[in-house]
Amino acid sequence: SEHGGAVSGSAVNCTFMDNSAGFGGAITGSAVNCTFINNTANKYGAVSGSAVNCTFISNSADKGGAMCGNAVNCRFLNNSANEGGAMYDSSAVNCTFIGNSAKNGGGAIEGESYDYNKYNVTNCTFEKNHAKNGGAINLVKAVNCIFNNNYASSNGGAVYNSNVINSIFENNYSG
């Protein structure tokens, strides 16, 4: 399937495993109270759209290992991509990102443009994410976030090319 390997539309209280598509490996649309495990896509491993109260585990894509869009109250665990290990071109509120990775930028989240205010990340926690540049985030605006034990092999252990306001940093490193 080109868009939404399993669903094109909306899903509530569902589990998606081992689906694939060109865009949105599991779903193109909205997801509420869903779990996404091991879905793949060229772009946006599990979801292209919105997610609320969802869990994303071990999804992968070239861009946005787990998703592209808006996430609220979600958990992202061990997702991977070349750009944006968990999310690409996305905003997040009250989310947790643990162990996500990107070969290039944004271990957890990467925006697409140098307008750092285009994608907002608010009240999120980033732990043990890694990338070449921006172990946790790249090209986004982060407010009231916690960055703990993130790593970048080149630049910005936790943050690269981003605006960060009122956040806590502990044990992040690069190089």
XYZ file of N, CA and C in Angstrom:
525
model
N 0.835 -1.188 0.000
C 0.000 0.000 0.000
C 0.876 1.246 0.000
N 0.477 2.265 -0.730
C 1.252 3.500 -0.776
C 1.030 4.342 0.479
N -0.203 4.498 0.948
C -0.530 5.302 2.131
C -1.293 4.448 3.134
N -0.798 4.408 4.378
C -1.494 3.667 5.425
C -1.539 2.177 5.155
N -0.483 1.467 5.524
C -0.387 0.035 5.245
C -1.579 -0.776 5.728
N -2.175 -0.402 6.862
C -3.329 -1.136 7.387
C -4.616 -0.321 7.296
N -4.529 0.992 7.606
C -5.732 1.823 7.674
C -5.484 3.190 7.054
N -6.429 3.653 6.281
C -6.461 5.038 5.834
C -7.741 5.615 6.418
N -7.610 6.387 7.490
C -8.770 6.907 8.216
C -8.444 7.076 9.682
N -9.261 6.511 10.569
C -8.996 6.641 11.999
C -9.046 5.290 12.693
N -8.335 5.202 13.819
C -8.302 3.964 14.594
C -8.331 4.303 16.079
N -9.106 3.534 16.848
C -9.206 3.716 18.300
C -9.031 2.357 18.963
N -8.176 2.324 20.000
C -7.947 1.090 20.768
C -7.486 -0.073 19.898
N -6.537 0.177 19.027
C -6.044 -0.854 18.112
C -4.561 -1.124 18.328
N -4.125 -2.291 17.869
C -2.709 -2.637 17.851
C -2.311 -2.910 16.409
N -1.200 -2.301 15.992
C -0.690 -2.461 14.629
C 0.720 -3.038 14.705
N 0.923 -4.210 14.095
C 2.235 -4.858 14.091
C 2.624 -5.259 12.680
N 3.886 -4.981 12.333
C 4.483 -5.478 11.087
C 3.759 -5.056 9.816
N 3.262 -3.819 9.777
C 2.650 -3.277 8.560
C 3.679 -2.437 7.820
N 3.450 -2.211 6.519
C 4.374 -1.371 5.760
C 3.635 -0.621 4.653
N 4.201 0.543 4.300
C 3.639 1.378 3.233
C 4.685 2.392 2.805
N 4.392 3.114 1.754
C 5.270 4.200 1.337
C 5.235 5.341 2.351
N 4.026 5.707 2.794
C 3.812 6.763 3.789
C 2.898 6.211 4.884
N 3.300 6.345 6.146
C 2.461 5.858 7.243
C 2.332 4.354 7.218
N 3.349 3.654 7.691
C 3.397 2.196 7.610
C 2.149 1.485 8.094
N 1.528 1.993 9.174
C 0.325 1.357 9.698
C -0.930 2.136 9.354
N -0.880 3.475 9.497
C -2.100 4.265 9.322
C -1.797 5.658 8.774
N -2.636 6.109 7.879
C -2.648 7.503 7.443
C -3.963 8.062 7.960
N -3.882 8.957 8.930
C -5.076 9.509 9.561
C -4.840 9.761 11.031
N -5.794 9.386 11.887
C -5.662 9.637 13.324
C -5.730 8.340 14.119
N -4.982 8.320 15.217
C -4.947 7.154 16.094
C -5.131 7.598 17.536
N -5.982 6.890 18.275
C -6.218 7.169 19.691
C -6.119 5.859 20.462
N -5.335 5.866 21.541
C -5.163 4.675 22.399
C -4.705 3.452 21.615
N -3.762 3.648 20.701
C -3.264 2.544 19.879
C -1.811 2.220 20.211
N -1.401 1.019 19.840
C -0.014 0.584 19.991
C 0.517 0.202 18.608
N 1.724 0.684 18.309
C 2.356 0.441 17.011
C 3.700 -0.240 17.236
N 3.855 -1.453 16.706
C 5.078 -2.222 16.919
C 5.634 -2.709 15.586
N 6.888 -2.357 15.315
C 7.623 -2.891 14.171
C 6.967 -2.627 12.818
N 6.429 -1.417 12.642
C 5.886 -1.007 11.345
C 6.971 -0.269 10.577
N 6.931 -0.306 9.251
C 7.954 0.338 8.436
C 7.333 1.119 7.285
N 8.054 2.147 6.840
C 7.628 2.933 5.686
C 8.821 3.696 5.144
N 8.700 4.176 3.918
C 9.728 5.077 3.403
C 9.718 6.360 4.233
N 8.509 6.866 4.517
C 8.346 8.032 5.379
C 7.287 7.715 6.422
N 7.601 8.060 7.691
C 6.646 7.978 8.799
C 6.261 6.530 9.098
N 7.164 5.830 9.758
C 7.077 4.395 10.001
C 5.733 3.827 10.388
N 5.015 4.484 11.303
C 3.741 3.935 11.750
C 2.558 4.833 11.383
N 2.678 6.148 11.639
C 1.544 7.055 11.472
C 1.915 8.294 10.667
N 1.066 8.623 9.719
C 1.118 9.912 9.049
C -0.192 10.596 9.406
N -0.149 11.521 10.379
C -1.369 12.172 10.856
C -1.248 12.567 12.306
N -2.198 12.132 13.148
C -2.153 12.502 14.565
C -2.267 11.271 15.450
N -1.691 11.399 16.661
C -1.732 10.303 17.627
C -1.978 10.864 19.018
N -2.901 10.244 19.755
C -3.201 10.629 21.130
C -3.180 9.375 21.993
N -2.448 9.421 23.102
C -2.353 8.287 24.039
C -1.906 7.000 23.351
N -0.924 7.106 22.469
C -0.426 5.940 21.731
C 0.984 5.572 22.179
N 1.359 4.329 21.914
C 2.710 3.839 22.189
C 3.314 3.335 20.887
N 4.548 3.766 20.625
C 5.264 3.394 19.403
C 6.543 2.660 19.790
N 6.687 1.411 19.350
C 7.841 0.599 19.715
C 8.493 0.010 18.462
N 9.774 0.314 18.263
C 10.594 -0.297 17.203
C 10.023 -0.142 15.802
N 9.504 1.020 15.481
C 9.075 1.330 14.121
C 10.244 1.972 13.384
N 10.234 1.932 12.055
C 11.359 2.501 11.309
C 10.935 3.072 9.963
N 11.719 4.054 9.515
C 11.485 4.693 8.218
C 12.726 5.478 7.827
N 12.754 5.963 6.600
C 13.832 6.854 6.201
C 13.693 8.179 6.951
N 12.478 8.715 7.022
C 12.190 9.942 7.767
C 11.046 9.680 8.729
N 11.245 10.026 10.004
C 10.203 9.824 11.007
C 9.969 8.362 11.318
N 10.849 7.776 12.121
C 10.770 6.349 12.422
C 9.397 5.888 12.880
N 8.709 6.717 13.684
C 7.377 6.352 14.165
C 6.285 7.134 13.456
N 6.486 8.465 13.271
C 5.377 9.238 12.706
C 5.756 10.618 12.215
N 4.795 11.230 11.527
C 4.816 12.617 11.118
C 3.447 13.181 11.478
N 3.421 14.322 12.156
C 2.145 14.938 12.518
C 2.171 15.473 13.927
N 1.072 15.331 14.650
C 0.971 15.821 16.022
C 0.756 14.662 16.974
N 1.517 14.671 18.082
C 1.391 13.622 19.091
C 1.103 14.259 20.448
N 0.157 13.669 21.172
C -0.186 14.125 22.519
C -0.235 12.912 23.445
N 0.463 12.998 24.575
C 0.475 11.924 25.586
C 0.896 10.579 25.009
N 1.955 10.578 24.195
C 2.428 9.340 23.573
C 3.795 8.947 24.113
N 4.121 7.652 23.931
C 5.432 7.117 24.300
C 6.095 6.561 23.042
N 7.364 6.942 22.859
C 8.135 6.508 21.697
C 9.372 5.761 22.187
N 9.442 4.454 21.914
C 10.519 3.606 22.426
C 11.250 2.888 21.293
N 12.545 3.146 21.175
C 13.416 2.417 20.242
C 12.981 2.466 18.782
N 12.513 3.607 18.329
C 12.210 3.805 16.914
C 13.464 4.307 16.213
N 13.549 4.126 14.894
C 14.766 4.536 14.188
C 14.476 5.042 12.780
N 15.365 5.938 12.324
C 15.246 6.510 10.983
C 16.577 7.139 10.589
N 16.680 7.544 9.342
C 17.831 8.342 8.929
C 17.688 9.767 9.458
N 16.467 10.301 9.417
C 16.162 11.655 9.895
C 14.972 11.569 10.855
N 15.129 12.049 12.081
C 14.023 12.015 13.040
C 13.699 10.608 13.498
N 14.455 10.100 14.459
C 14.306 8.710 14.906
C 12.887 8.312 15.251
N 12.148 9.202 15.934
C 10.755 8.918 16.288
C 9.790 9.740 15.436
N 10.083 11.046 15.277
C 9.160 11.944 14.569
C 9.897 12.844 13.592
N 9.231 13.181 12.495
C 9.776 14.094 11.497
C 8.702 15.111 11.137
N 9.069 16.376 11.029
C 8.105 17.446 10.718
C 6.908 17.368 11.652
N 7.144 17.356 12.950
C 6.087 17.053 13.901
C 6.131 17.931 15.143
N 4.997 17.977 15.828
C 4.884 18.625 17.122
C 4.451 17.595 18.151
N 4.870 17.805 19.411
C 4.555 16.849 20.468
C 4.265 17.571 21.775
N 3.281 17.056 22.517
C 2.926 17.592 23.828
C 2.808 16.433 24.814
N 3.472 16.570 25.960
C 3.397 15.563 27.028
C 3.780 14.161 26.551
N 4.842 14.067 25.786
C 5.301 12.777 25.264
C 6.633 12.383 25.885
N 6.938 11.084 25.834
C 8.199 10.544 26.321
C 8.909 9.839 25.176
N 10.201 10.134 25.025
C 11.019 9.567 23.953
C 12.221 8.869 24.583
N 12.300 7.549 24.455
C 13.385 6.784 25.067
C 14.025 5.856 24.041
N 15.341 5.970 23.872
C 16.091 5.044 23.043
C 15.838 5.118 21.557
N 15.393 6.260 21.063
C 15.192 6.436 19.618
C 16.505 6.854 18.978
N 16.663 6.575 17.684
C 17.924 6.913 17.030
C 17.732 7.346 15.581
N 18.622 8.244 15.163
C 18.653 8.689 13.766
C 20.090 8.674 13.276
N 20.303 8.197 12.063
C 21.653 8.173 11.501
C 22.183 9.591 11.303
N 21.303 10.520 10.952
C 21.732 11.886 10.686
C 21.276 12.844 11.784
N 20.111 13.475 11.650
C 19.674 14.484 12.606
C 18.457 14.100 13.409
N 18.439 14.570 14.672
C 17.269 14.408 15.530
C 17.014 12.988 15.971
N 17.717 12.543 17.016
C 17.539 11.185 17.518
C 16.094 10.857 17.823
N 15.355 11.835 18.351
C 13.933 11.645 18.633
C 13.063 12.414 17.636
N 13.373 13.711 17.441
C 12.533 14.551 16.568
C 13.396 15.438 15.679
N 13.018 15.519 14.408
C 13.654 16.474 13.505
C 12.596 17.234 12.726
N 12.775 18.568 12.664
C 11.935 19.401 11.825
C 12.529 19.440 10.435
N 11.817 20.033 9.506
C 12.303 20.045 8.129
C 12.977 21.356 7.751
N 12.567 22.460 8.383
C 13.092 23.758 7.964
C 13.859 24.426 9.098
N 14.575 25.488 8.754
C 15.312 26.238 9.765
C 14.435 27.259 10.480
N 13.117 27.199 10.290
C 12.178 27.986 11.090
C 11.903 27.179 12.350
N 12.732 27.417 13.384
C 12.682 26.599 14.597
C 11.353 26.689 15.336
N 10.530 27.666 15.016
C 9.245 27.814 15.703
C 8.097 27.105 14.984
N 8.402 26.455 13.867
C 7.359 25.783 13.085
C 6.840 24.526 13.791
N 7.738 23.784 14.445
C 7.363 22.549 15.137
C 7.636 22.726 16.625
N 6.589 22.607 17.447
C 6.701 22.836 18.883
C 6.673 21.531 19.656
N 7.576 21.434 20.613
C 7.671 20.285 21.490
C 7.538 20.817 22.912
N 6.481 20.419 23.623
C 6.176 20.998 24.926
C 5.967 19.913 25.978
N 6.575 20.120 27.152
C 6.421 19.201 28.296
C 6.766 17.760 27.945
N 7.858 17.574 27.215
C 8.279 16.231 26.812
C 9.563 15.830 27.533
N 9.792 14.523 27.628
C 11.002 13.974 28.235
C 11.760 13.169 27.188
N 13.072 13.420 27.110
C 13.944 12.744 26.153
C 15.059 12.037 26.909
N 15.138 10.707 26.789
C 16.170 9.931 27.474
C 16.815 8.915 26.532
N 18.131 8.888 26.542
C 18.913 7.883 25.820
C 18.610 7.817 24.328
N 18.354 8.963 23.712
C 18.203 9.036 22.261
C 19.556 9.377 21.666
N 19.795 9.018 20.407
C 21.081 9.370 19.803
C 20.973 9.593 18.297
N 21.877 10.436 17.807
C 21.946 10.780 16.386
C 23.320 11.356 16.084
N 23.587 11.620 14.827
C 24.822 12.298 14.455
C 24.786 13.735 14.953
N 23.689 14.451 14.682
C 23.504 15.836 15.134
C 22.179 15.955 15.876
N 22.237 16.463 17.093
C 21.022 16.588 17.901
C 20.574 15.243 18.437
N 21.217 14.790 19.499
C 20.904 13.477 20.064
C 19.425 13.285 20.346
N 18.736 14.360 20.772
C 17.297 14.287 21.035
C 16.505 15.027 19.965
N 16.832 16.299 19.722
C 16.050 17.098 18.774
C 16.930 17.911 17.836
N 16.382 18.222 16.668
C 17.035 19.060 15.673
C 15.945 19.829 14.916
N 16.125 21.130 14.804
C 15.239 22.000 14.019
C 13.812 22.094 14.576
N 13.674 22.169 15.897
C 12.361 22.353 16.526
C 12.475 23.345 17.683
N 11.339 23.745 18.232
C 11.293 24.593 19.426
C 10.832 23.725 20.587
N 11.609 23.698 21.675
C 11.273 22.885 22.845
C 11.023 23.786 24.055
N 9.908 23.553 24.751
C 9.544 24.335 25.930
C 9.208 23.386 27.081
N 9.784 23.656 28.247
C 9.512 22.862 29.458
C 9.794 21.380 29.257
N 10.933 21.062 28.671
C 11.293 19.664 28.410
C 12.452 19.223 29.307
N 12.627 17.912 29.410
C 13.736 17.325 30.154
C 14.569 16.496 29.184
N 15.883 16.753 29.180
C 16.819 16.044 28.308
C 17.833 15.327 29.192
N 17.830 13.996 29.159
C 18.678 13.220 30.046
C 19.373 12.087 29.281
N 20.710 12.068 29.345
C 21.509 10.988 28.754
C 21.301 10.795 27.253
N 21.194 11.878 26.512
C 21.126 11.808 25.051
C 22.539 11.984 24.502
N 22.777 11.483 23.279
C 24.117 11.485 22.717
C 24.100 11.825 21.231
N 25.054 12.662 20.821
C 25.267 12.941 19.396
C 26.715 12.624 19.050
N 26.933 11.919 17.956
C 28.300 11.574 17.577
C 29.066 12.781 17.054
N 28.359 13.811 16.558
C 29.037 15.016 16.070
C 28.688 16.254 16.896
N 27.469 16.766 16.760
C 27.108 18.046 17.365
C 25.811 17.987 18.170
N 25.802 18.682 19.303
C 24.584 18.828 20.098
C 24.129 17.543 20.755
N 24.735 17.199 21.875
C 24.395 15.969 22.582
C 22.905 15.770 22.763
N 22.202 16.841 23.121
C 20.746 16.777 23.281
C 20.042 17.564 22.182
N 20.588 18.749 21.862
C 19.886 19.696 20.988
C 20.828 20.262 19.932
N 20.333 20.380 18.700
C 21.095 20.994 17.616
C 20.150 21.844 16.785
N 20.567 23.046 16.418
C 19.773 23.942 15.567
C 18.326 24.080 16.028
N 18.119 24.370 17.294
C 16.770 24.463 17.852
C 16.698 25.579 18.888
N 15.484 26.036 19.178
C 15.248 26.971 20.276
C 14.749 26.176 21.464
N 15.359 26.412 22.630
C 14.948 25.698 23.837
C 14.670 26.703 24.938
N 13.512 26.547 25.595
C 13.081 27.477 26.639
C 12.710 26.695 27.895
N 13.196 27.167 29.047
C 12.789 26.646 30.353
C 12.849 25.120 30.417
N 13.999 24.543 30.094
C 14.153 23.091 30.061
C 15.315 22.650 30.946
N 15.381 21.367 31.241
C 16.409 20.792 32.104
C 17.276 19.843 31.287
N 18.610 19.977 31.455
C 19.571 19.129 30.755
C 20.451 18.410 31.786
N 20.593 17.090 31.632
C 21.442 16.334 32.542
C 22.113 15.192 31.800
N 23.439 15.127 31.900
C 24.246 14.013 31.359
C 24.090 13.778 29.865
N 23.971 14.826 29.067
C 23.974 14.702 27.614
C 25.393 14.910 27.122
N 25.767 14.308 25.999
C 27.140 14.483 25.520
C 27.225 14.306 24.006
N 28.327 14.828 23.438
C 28.586 14.671 22.002
C 30.042 14.396 21.777
N 30.329 13.902 20.568
C 31.710 13.708 20.185
C 32.248 12.347 20.282
